[in-house]
Amino acid sequence: MVSTCYHYGGRSFCSRRALESRAASRSIIMSEVSVIGLGEMGTALAAALVRHGKKVTVWNRSPEKAAALVAAGALLAPDSAAAIRASPVVILCVSNYAATRAILEPTDVSSGLPGKLVVQLSTGTPKEARELETWVQARSARYVDGAILAWPRQIGGADAVILVSGSAEAQAQGHSLLSLLAGGLTSMGPEVGASSSLFAAVLAYLAGRWIGLSHGALICEAEGLDVAAYGALLANLAPILGQDAKHMGDVIAKNAFTSPESTLRTAAGDISGLMRHSQEARINGEFPRFAADLFARAVRAGHGAEEHAAIIKVLRQA
């Protein structure tokens, strides 16, 4: 059946295919950017773009999560395919790369990708980023891989950092929008796995920090100390701890471990004291045992007189 409309006597008569075509065109919302995934972070991304006056289309598997955004001016797509077709730039912020692939791979969705810029802000590995870039480019679309180093409440502000990787053309296409999301928008260059690589490095630091902070809170609880005051003390120490992180990075980069202010052996003795305290206070000792074992191995390997950062010499032995 041909998609045709006839006009006779002031009335229009359309074929079924023409009517379906009209209905399909009405379902395609035209906007500047689509945001797919409305968890805490995805919602923050979409909200920041709306605040900046952008015409934003949103989609989420649970549409009720879009209610506040729609009230603020966002457009709700009926499905993921419509969200892709609505905008030249598509930002995905879902749980992981597998979830992203599950959204993009159906034919009705992937057929809308040619000419689009796909910005992936979900968490994943460098290998997943490289594989997704190849998949997206094979469908005649551009790809930027990004990593968010911020809390949702910081999105759209000067303190938020988003790392982005991908071709210069892809990054240029997305720059004006992404710069609205993070004052610290940082290009990691064309190697698309670079952003997720650095994110993984930061996450490794944070994981140790979160566990260490929580063990410290256990100590405070066991000894009757104020946990909130402990957190405030750490906040006051932030400048010193930041300087130490920079120093350790320089030491490792230059392989210059031999002029320590405090030796790895000293740290190993202190951490073994944490183990004893765990036993005496009858609190969980998993973290002190793990840390003490690593430092003891480094001392046995002959690195006791070196910088604390020489622990990396043990970690390099995969």
CSV table of C-alpha atoms in Angstrom, one decimal:
chain,number,residue,atom,x,y,z
A,1,MET,CA,0.0,0.0,0.0
A,2,VAL,CA,1.4,3.4,-1.0
A,3,SER,CA,1.7,6.1,1.7
A,4,THR,CA,-0.7,8.5,0.0
A,5,CYS,CA,-3.3,11.0,1.1
A,6,TYR,CA,-6.1,12.2,-1.2
A,7,HIS,CA,-8.1,15.4,-0.8
A,8,TYR,CA,-11.6,15.6,-2.2
A,9,GLY,CA,-14.5,17.8,-1.3
A,10,GLY,CA,-12.7,19.4,1.6
A,11,ARG,CA,-11.9,16.1,3.2
A,12,SER,CA,-8.7,14.1,3.3
A,13,PHE,CA,-8.5,10.3,2.7
A,14,CYS,CA,-5.2,8.6,3.7
A,15,SER,CA,-3.9,5.1,3.3
A,16,ARG,CA,-3.2,3.1,6.5
A,17,ARG,CA,0.5,3.4,5.8
A,18,ALA,CA,0.3,7.2,5.6
A,19,LEU,CA,-1.6,7.3,8.9
A,20,GLU,CA,1.0,5.1,10.6
A,21,SER,CA,3.7,7.3,9.2
A,22,ARG,CA,2.1,10.4,10.6
A,23,ALA,CA,1.6,8.7,14.0
A,24,ALA,CA,5.3,7.7,14.0
A,25,SER,CA,6.4,11.2,13.2
A,26,ARG,CA,4.4,12.6,16.0
A,27,SER,CA,6.1,10.2,18.5
A,28,ILE,CA,9.5,11.5,17.5
A,29,ILE,CA,10.2,14.4,19.9
A,30,MET,CA,12.7,16.9,18.7
A,31,SER,CA,15.1,18.2,21.3
A,32,GLU,CA,18.8,19.1,21.8
A,33,VAL,CA,19.8,16.2,24.0
A,34,SER,CA,18.3,12.9,25.3
A,35,VAL,CA,19.2,11.5,28.7
A,36,ILE,CA,18.5,7.8,29.1
A,37,GLY,CA,18.6,6.4,32.7
A,38,LEU,CA,17.0,8.4,35.5
A,39,GLY,CA,18.7,7.0,38.6
A,40,GLU,CA,20.1,9.6,41.1
A,41,MET,CA,22.9,10.6,38.7
A,42,GLY,CA,21.0,10.5,35.5
A,43,THR,CA,18.3,12.6,37.0
A,44,ALA,CA,20.9,15.1,38.1
A,45,LEU,CA,22.4,15.3,34.6
A,46,ALA,CA,19.0,15.9,33.0
A,47,ALA,CA,18.0,18.4,35.6
A,48,ALA,CA,21.2,20.4,35.1
A,49,LEU,CA,20.6,20.6,31.4
A,50,VAL,CA,17.0,21.7,31.9
A,51,ARG,CA,18.2,24.4,34.3
A,52,HIS,CA,20.5,25.7,31.6
A,53,GLY,CA,17.6,26.1,29.2
A,54,LYS,CA,18.2,23.1,27.0
A,55,LYS,CA,15.4,21.2,25.4
A,56,VAL,CA,15.9,17.8,27.0
A,57,THR,CA,14.2,14.4,26.2
A,58,VAL,CA,14.3,11.8,28.9
A,59,TRP,CA,13.6,8.1,29.1
A,60,ASN,CA,13.7,5.5,31.9
A,61,ARG,CA,12.3,2.0,32.2
A,62,SER,CA,10.3,3.3,35.2
A,63,PRO,CA,8.6,6.4,33.7
A,64,GLU,CA,7.4,7.6,37.1
A,65,LYS,CA,11.0,8.7,37.8
A,66,ALA,CA,10.7,11.3,35.1
A,67,ALA,CA,7.8,13.1,36.8
A,68,ALA,CA,9.8,15.9,38.4
A,69,LEU,CA,11.9,16.5,35.3
A,70,VAL,CA,8.7,16.7,33.1
A,71,ALA,CA,7.3,19.2,35.5
A,72,ALA,CA,10.5,21.2,35.2
A,73,GLY,CA,10.2,21.2,31.4
A,74,ALA,CA,11.8,18.0,30.1
A,75,LEU,CA,10.0,15.9,27.5
A,76,LEU,CA,9.3,12.2,28.2
A,77,ALA,CA,9.9,9.8,25.4
A,78,PRO,CA,7.5,6.8,25.1
A,79,ASP,CA,10.4,4.4,24.6
A,80,SER,CA,14.1,4.2,24.2
A,81,ALA,CA,13.9,4.2,20.4
A,82,ALA,CA,12.0,7.5,20.5
A,83,ALA,CA,14.5,8.9,22.9
A,84,ILE,CA,17.4,8.1,20.5
A,85,ARG,CA,15.6,9.6,17.5
A,86,ALA,CA,14.6,12.8,19.4
A,87,SER,CA,18.0,14.4,19.7
A,88,PRO,CA,21.4,14.6,18.0
A,89,VAL,CA,23.2,13.9,21.3
A,90,VAL,CA,22.2,10.9,23.5
A,91,ILE,CA,23.6,10.7,27.1
A,92,LEU,CA,23.4,7.3,28.8
A,93,CYS,CA,23.7,6.9,32.5
A,94,VAL,CA,22.6,3.5,33.6
A,95,SER,CA,24.0,0.8,35.9
A,96,ASN,CA,26.8,-0.5,33.6
A,97,TYR,CA,27.8,-1.1,30.0
A,98,ALA,CA,25.8,-4.3,29.8
A,99,ALA,CA,22.6,-2.3,30.5
A,100,THR,CA,23.7,0.2,27.9
A,101,ARG,CA,24.1,-2.5,25.3
A,102,ALA,CA,20.7,-4.0,26.2
A,103,ILE,CA,19.1,-0.6,25.5
A,104,LEU,CA,21.0,0.2,22.3
A,105,GLU,CA,21.2,-3.2,20.5
A,106,PRO,CA,17.5,-3.8,19.6
A,107,THR,CA,17.0,-3.1,15.9
A,108,ASP,CA,14.3,-0.4,16.4
A,109,VAL,CA,16.8,1.5,18.6
A,110,SER,CA,20.1,0.9,16.8
A,111,SER,CA,18.5,1.9,13.5
A,112,GLY,CA,18.2,5.4,14.9
A,113,LEU,CA,21.9,5.8,15.8
A,114,PRO,CA,23.4,7.0,12.4
A,115,GLY,CA,24.6,10.6,12.7
A,116,LYS,CA,24.1,10.7,16.5
A,117,LEU,CA,26.6,11.4,19.2
A,118,VAL,CA,26.4,8.7,22.0
A,119,VAL,CA,27.9,9.8,25.3
A,120,GLN,CA,28.3,6.9,27.8
A,121,LEU,CA,28.5,8.0,31.4
A,122,SER,CA,27.8,4.6,32.9
A,123,THR,CA,30.5,2.7,35.0
A,124,GLY,CA,32.6,0.1,33.2
A,125,THR,CA,36.1,-1.0,32.3
A,126,PRO,CA,38.4,0.3,29.6
A,127,LYS,CA,37.9,-2.8,27.5
A,128,GLU,CA,34.1,-2.3,27.6
A,129,ALA,CA,34.6,1.3,26.5
A,130,ARG,CA,36.7,0.3,23.5
A,131,GLU,CA,34.2,-2.4,22.5
A,132,LEU,CA,31.3,0.0,22.8
A,133,GLU,CA,33.0,2.6,20.7
A,134,THR,CA,33.6,0.1,18.0
A,135,TRP,CA,30.0,-1.0,18.1
A,136,VAL,CA,28.7,2.6,17.9
A,137,GLN,CA,31.0,3.6,15.1
A,138,ALA,CA,30.0,0.6,13.1
A,139,ARG,CA,26.5,2.1,13.2
A,140,SER,CA,27.7,5.4,11.7
A,141,ALA,CA,27.5,7.3,15.0
A,142,ARG,CA,30.1,9.1,17.1
A,143,TYR,CA,31.1,8.0,20.6
A,144,VAL,CA,32.4,9.7,23.8
A,145,ASP,CA,33.2,7.6,26.9
A,146,GLY,CA,33.0,9.5,30.1
A,147,ALA,CA,33.5,9.0,33.8
A,148,ILE,CA,31.8,11.1,36.5
A,149,LEU,CA,33.9,12.1,39.6
A,150,ALA,CA,31.2,13.9,41.5
A,151,TRP,CA,28.1,13.3,43.6
A,152,PRO,CA,24.7,13.9,42.0
A,153,ARG,CA,24.3,17.1,44.1
A,154,GLN,CA,27.4,18.5,42.5
A,155,ILE,CA,26.4,18.0,38.9
A,156,GLY,CA,26.1,21.3,37.0
A,157,GLY,CA,28.5,23.0,39.4
A,158,ALA,CA,32.1,24.1,39.4
A,159,ASP,CA,33.3,21.2,41.7
A,160,ALA,CA,32.0,18.4,39.5
A,161,VAL,CA,34.5,16.6,37.3
A,162,ILE,CA,33.7,14.6,34.3
A,163,LEU,CA,36.5,12.8,32.4
A,164,VAL,CA,35.9,12.3,28.6
A,165,SER,CA,37.6,10.2,26.0
A,166,GLY,CA,37.1,9.8,22.3
A,167,SER,CA,37.9,11.3,18.9
A,168,ALA,CA,38.4,15.0,18.7
A,169,GLU,CA,35.4,15.3,16.5
A,170,ALA,CA,33.1,13.5,18.9
A,171,GLN,CA,34.4,15.5,21.9
A,172,ALA,CA,33.9,18.7,20.1
A,173,GLN,CA,30.3,17.8,19.2
A,174,GLY,CA,29.5,17.2,22.8
A,175,HIS,CA,31.6,19.8,24.5
A,176,SER,CA,29.0,22.6,24.8
A,177,LEU,CA,26.5,20.3,26.5
A,178,LEU,CA,28.9,18.4,28.7
A,179,SER,CA,30.5,21.6,30.0
A,180,LEU,CA,27.2,22.5,31.5
A,181,LEU,CA,27.3,19.4,33.6
A,182,ALA,CA,30.8,19.8,35.1
A,183,GLY,CA,33.0,22.8,35.7
A,184,GLY,CA,35.8,20.3,35.7
A,185,LEU,CA,35.1,18.7,32.3
A,186,THR,CA,38.5,17.1,31.4
A,187,SER,CA,39.5,15.6,28.1
A,188,MET,CA,41.6,12.5,28.4
A,189,GLY,CA,42.4,12.4,24.7
A,190,PRO,CA,41.4,10.1,21.8
A,191,GLU,CA,42.1,6.8,23.5
A,192,VAL,CA,38.6,5.9,24.5
A,193,GLY,CA,39.5,3.7,27.4
A,194,ALA,CA,41.5,6.5,29.2
A,195,SER,CA,38.5,7.9,31.2
A,196,SER,CA,37.4,4.6,32.6
A,197,SER,CA,41.0,3.7,33.4
A,198,LEU,CA,41.5,6.8,35.5
A,199,PHE,CA,38.1,6.4,37.1
A,200,ALA,CA,39.2,2.8,38.1
A,201,ALA,CA,42.4,4.3,39.6
A,202,VAL,CA,40.4,6.8,41.6
A,203,LEU,CA,37.9,4.2,42.7
A,204,ALA,CA,40.7,2.0,44.0
A,205,TYR,CA,41.8,4.9,46.2
A,206,LEU,CA,38.2,5.5,47.4
A,207,ALA,CA,37.6,1.9,48.2
A,208,GLY,CA,40.5,1.8,50.6
A,209,ARG,CA,39.5,5.2,52.0
A,210,TRP,CA,35.9,4.1,52.6
A,211,ILE,CA,37.0,0.8,54.3
A,212,GLY,CA,39.7,2.6,56.4
A,213,LEU,CA,37.2,5.3,57.5
A,214,SER,CA,34.7,2.7,58.5
A,215,HIS,CA,37.2,0.8,60.5
A,216,GLY,CA,38.2,4.0,62.2
A,217,ALA,CA,34.5,4.5,63.1
A,218,LEU,CA,34.5,1.0,64.6
A,219,ILE,CA,37.4,2.0,66.8
A,220,CYS,CA,35.6,5.2,67.9
A,221,GLU,CA,32.5,3.2,68.7
A,222,ALA,CA,34.5,0.7,70.7
A,223,GLU,CA,36.3,3.3,72.7
A,224,GLY,CA,33.4,5.7,73.3
A,225,LEU,CA,34.6,8.4,70.9
A,226,ASP,CA,32.4,10.7,68.8
A,227,VAL,CA,32.3,9.3,65.3
A,228,ALA,CA,31.1,12.7,63.8
A,229,ALA,CA,34.1,14.4,65.5
A,230,TYR,CA,36.4,11.8,63.9
A,231,GLY,CA,34.9,12.6,60.5
A,232,ALA,CA,35.5,16.3,61.1
A,233,LEU,CA,39.1,15.6,62.1
A,234,LEU,CA,39.7,13.8,58.8
A,235,ALA,CA,38.1,16.8,57.0
A,236,ASN,CA,40.5,19.1,58.7
A,237,LEU,CA,43.4,16.9,57.7
A,238,ALA,CA,42.3,16.9,54.0
A,239,PRO,CA,44.9,19.4,52.8
A,240,ILE,CA,47.7,17.3,54.4
A,241,LEU,CA,46.3,14.1,53.0
A,242,GLY,CA,46.0,15.7,49.6
A,243,GLN,CA,49.6,16.7,49.7
A,244,ASP,CA,50.6,13.2,50.7
A,245,ALA,CA,48.6,11.8,47.7
A,246,LYS,CA,50.4,14.1,45.3
A,247,HIS,CA,53.8,13.2,46.9
A,248,MET,CA,53.1,9.5,46.6
A,249,GLY,CA,52.1,9.8,43.0
A,250,ASP,CA,55.4,11.7,42.3
A,251,VAL,CA,57.4,9.1,44.2
A,252,ILE,CA,55.9,6.2,42.2
A,253,ALA,CA,56.1,7.9,38.9
A,254,LYS,CA,59.8,8.7,39.4
A,255,ASN,CA,60.6,5.4,41.1
A,256,ALA,CA,62.2,7.4,43.9
A,257,PHE,CA,61.4,5.5,47.1
A,258,THR,CA,64.7,6.1,49.0
A,259,SER,CA,64.3,9.4,50.9
A,260,PRO,CA,61.3,8.8,53.2
A,261,GLU,CA,60.2,11.0,56.1
A,262,SER,CA,58.6,7.8,57.5
A,263,THR,CA,59.6,4.3,56.4
A,264,LEU,CA,57.5,1.5,55.2
A,265,ARG,CA,58.8,-0.5,58.2
A,266,THR,CA,57.4,2.1,60.6
A,267,ALA,CA,54.0,2.0,58.9
A,268,ALA,CA,54.1,-1.8,59.1
A,269,GLY,CA,54.6,-1.7,62.8
A,270,ASP,CA,51.8,0.8,63.3
A,271,ILE,CA,49.4,-1.2,61.2
A,272,SER,CA,50.2,-4.4,63.2
A,273,GLY,CA,49.1,-2.4,66.2
A,274,LEU,CA,45.7,-2.0,64.6
A,275,MET,CA,45.5,-5.8,64.5
A,276,ARG,CA,46.2,-6.0,68.2
A,277,HIS,CA,43.6,-3.4,69.0
A,278,SER,CA,41.0,-5.2,66.9
A,279,GLN,CA,41.5,-8.3,69.1
A,280,GLU,CA,41.6,-6.4,72.4
A,281,ALA,CA,38.4,-4.3,71.5
A,282,ARG,CA,36.7,-7.4,70.0
A,283,ILE,CA,35.9,-5.6,66.7
A,284,ASN,CA,36.2,-6.8,63.1
A,285,GLY,CA,39.8,-7.2,62.1
A,286,GLU,CA,39.6,-7.9,58.4
A,287,PHE,CA,40.9,-4.6,57.2
A,288,PRO,CA,43.9,-4.5,59.6
A,289,ARG,CA,44.8,-8.1,58.8
A,290,PHE,CA,44.7,-7.4,55.0
A,291,ALA,CA,46.8,-4.2,55.3
A,292,ALA,CA,49.3,-5.7,57.8
A,293,ASP,CA,49.9,-8.7,55.5
A,294,LEU,CA,50.8,-6.5,52.6
A,295,PHE,CA,53.1,-4.3,54.6
A,296,ALA,CA,54.8,-7.3,56.2
A,297,ARG,CA,55.4,-8.8,52.8
A,298,ALA,CA,57.0,-5.6,51.6
A,299,VAL,CA,59.3,-5.5,54.6
A,300,ARG,CA,60.3,-9.1,54.0
A,301,ALA,CA,61.0,-8.3,50.4
A,302,GLY,CA,63.6,-5.7,51.5
A,303,HIS,CA,61.6,-2.5,51.1
A,304,GLY,CA,61.4,-1.6,54.8
A,305,ALA,CA,63.6,1.4,54.6
A,306,GLU,CA,61.8,2.9,51.7
A,307,GLU,CA,58.7,5.2,51.3
A,308,HIS,CA,55.3,3.9,52.3
A,309,ALA,CA,54.4,4.0,48.6
A,310,ALA,CA,56.9,1.2,48.0
A,311,ILE,CA,54.0,-1.1,48.8
A,312,ILE,CA,53.4,-0.9,45.0
A,313,LYS,CA,56.4,-3.1,44.5
A,314,VAL,CA,54.4,-6.0,46.2
A,315,LEU,CA,51.2,-5.1,44.3
A,316,ARG,CA,53.0,-5.2,41.0
A,317,GLN,CA,53.7,-8.9,41.5
A,318,ALA,CA,50.5,-10.2,40.0
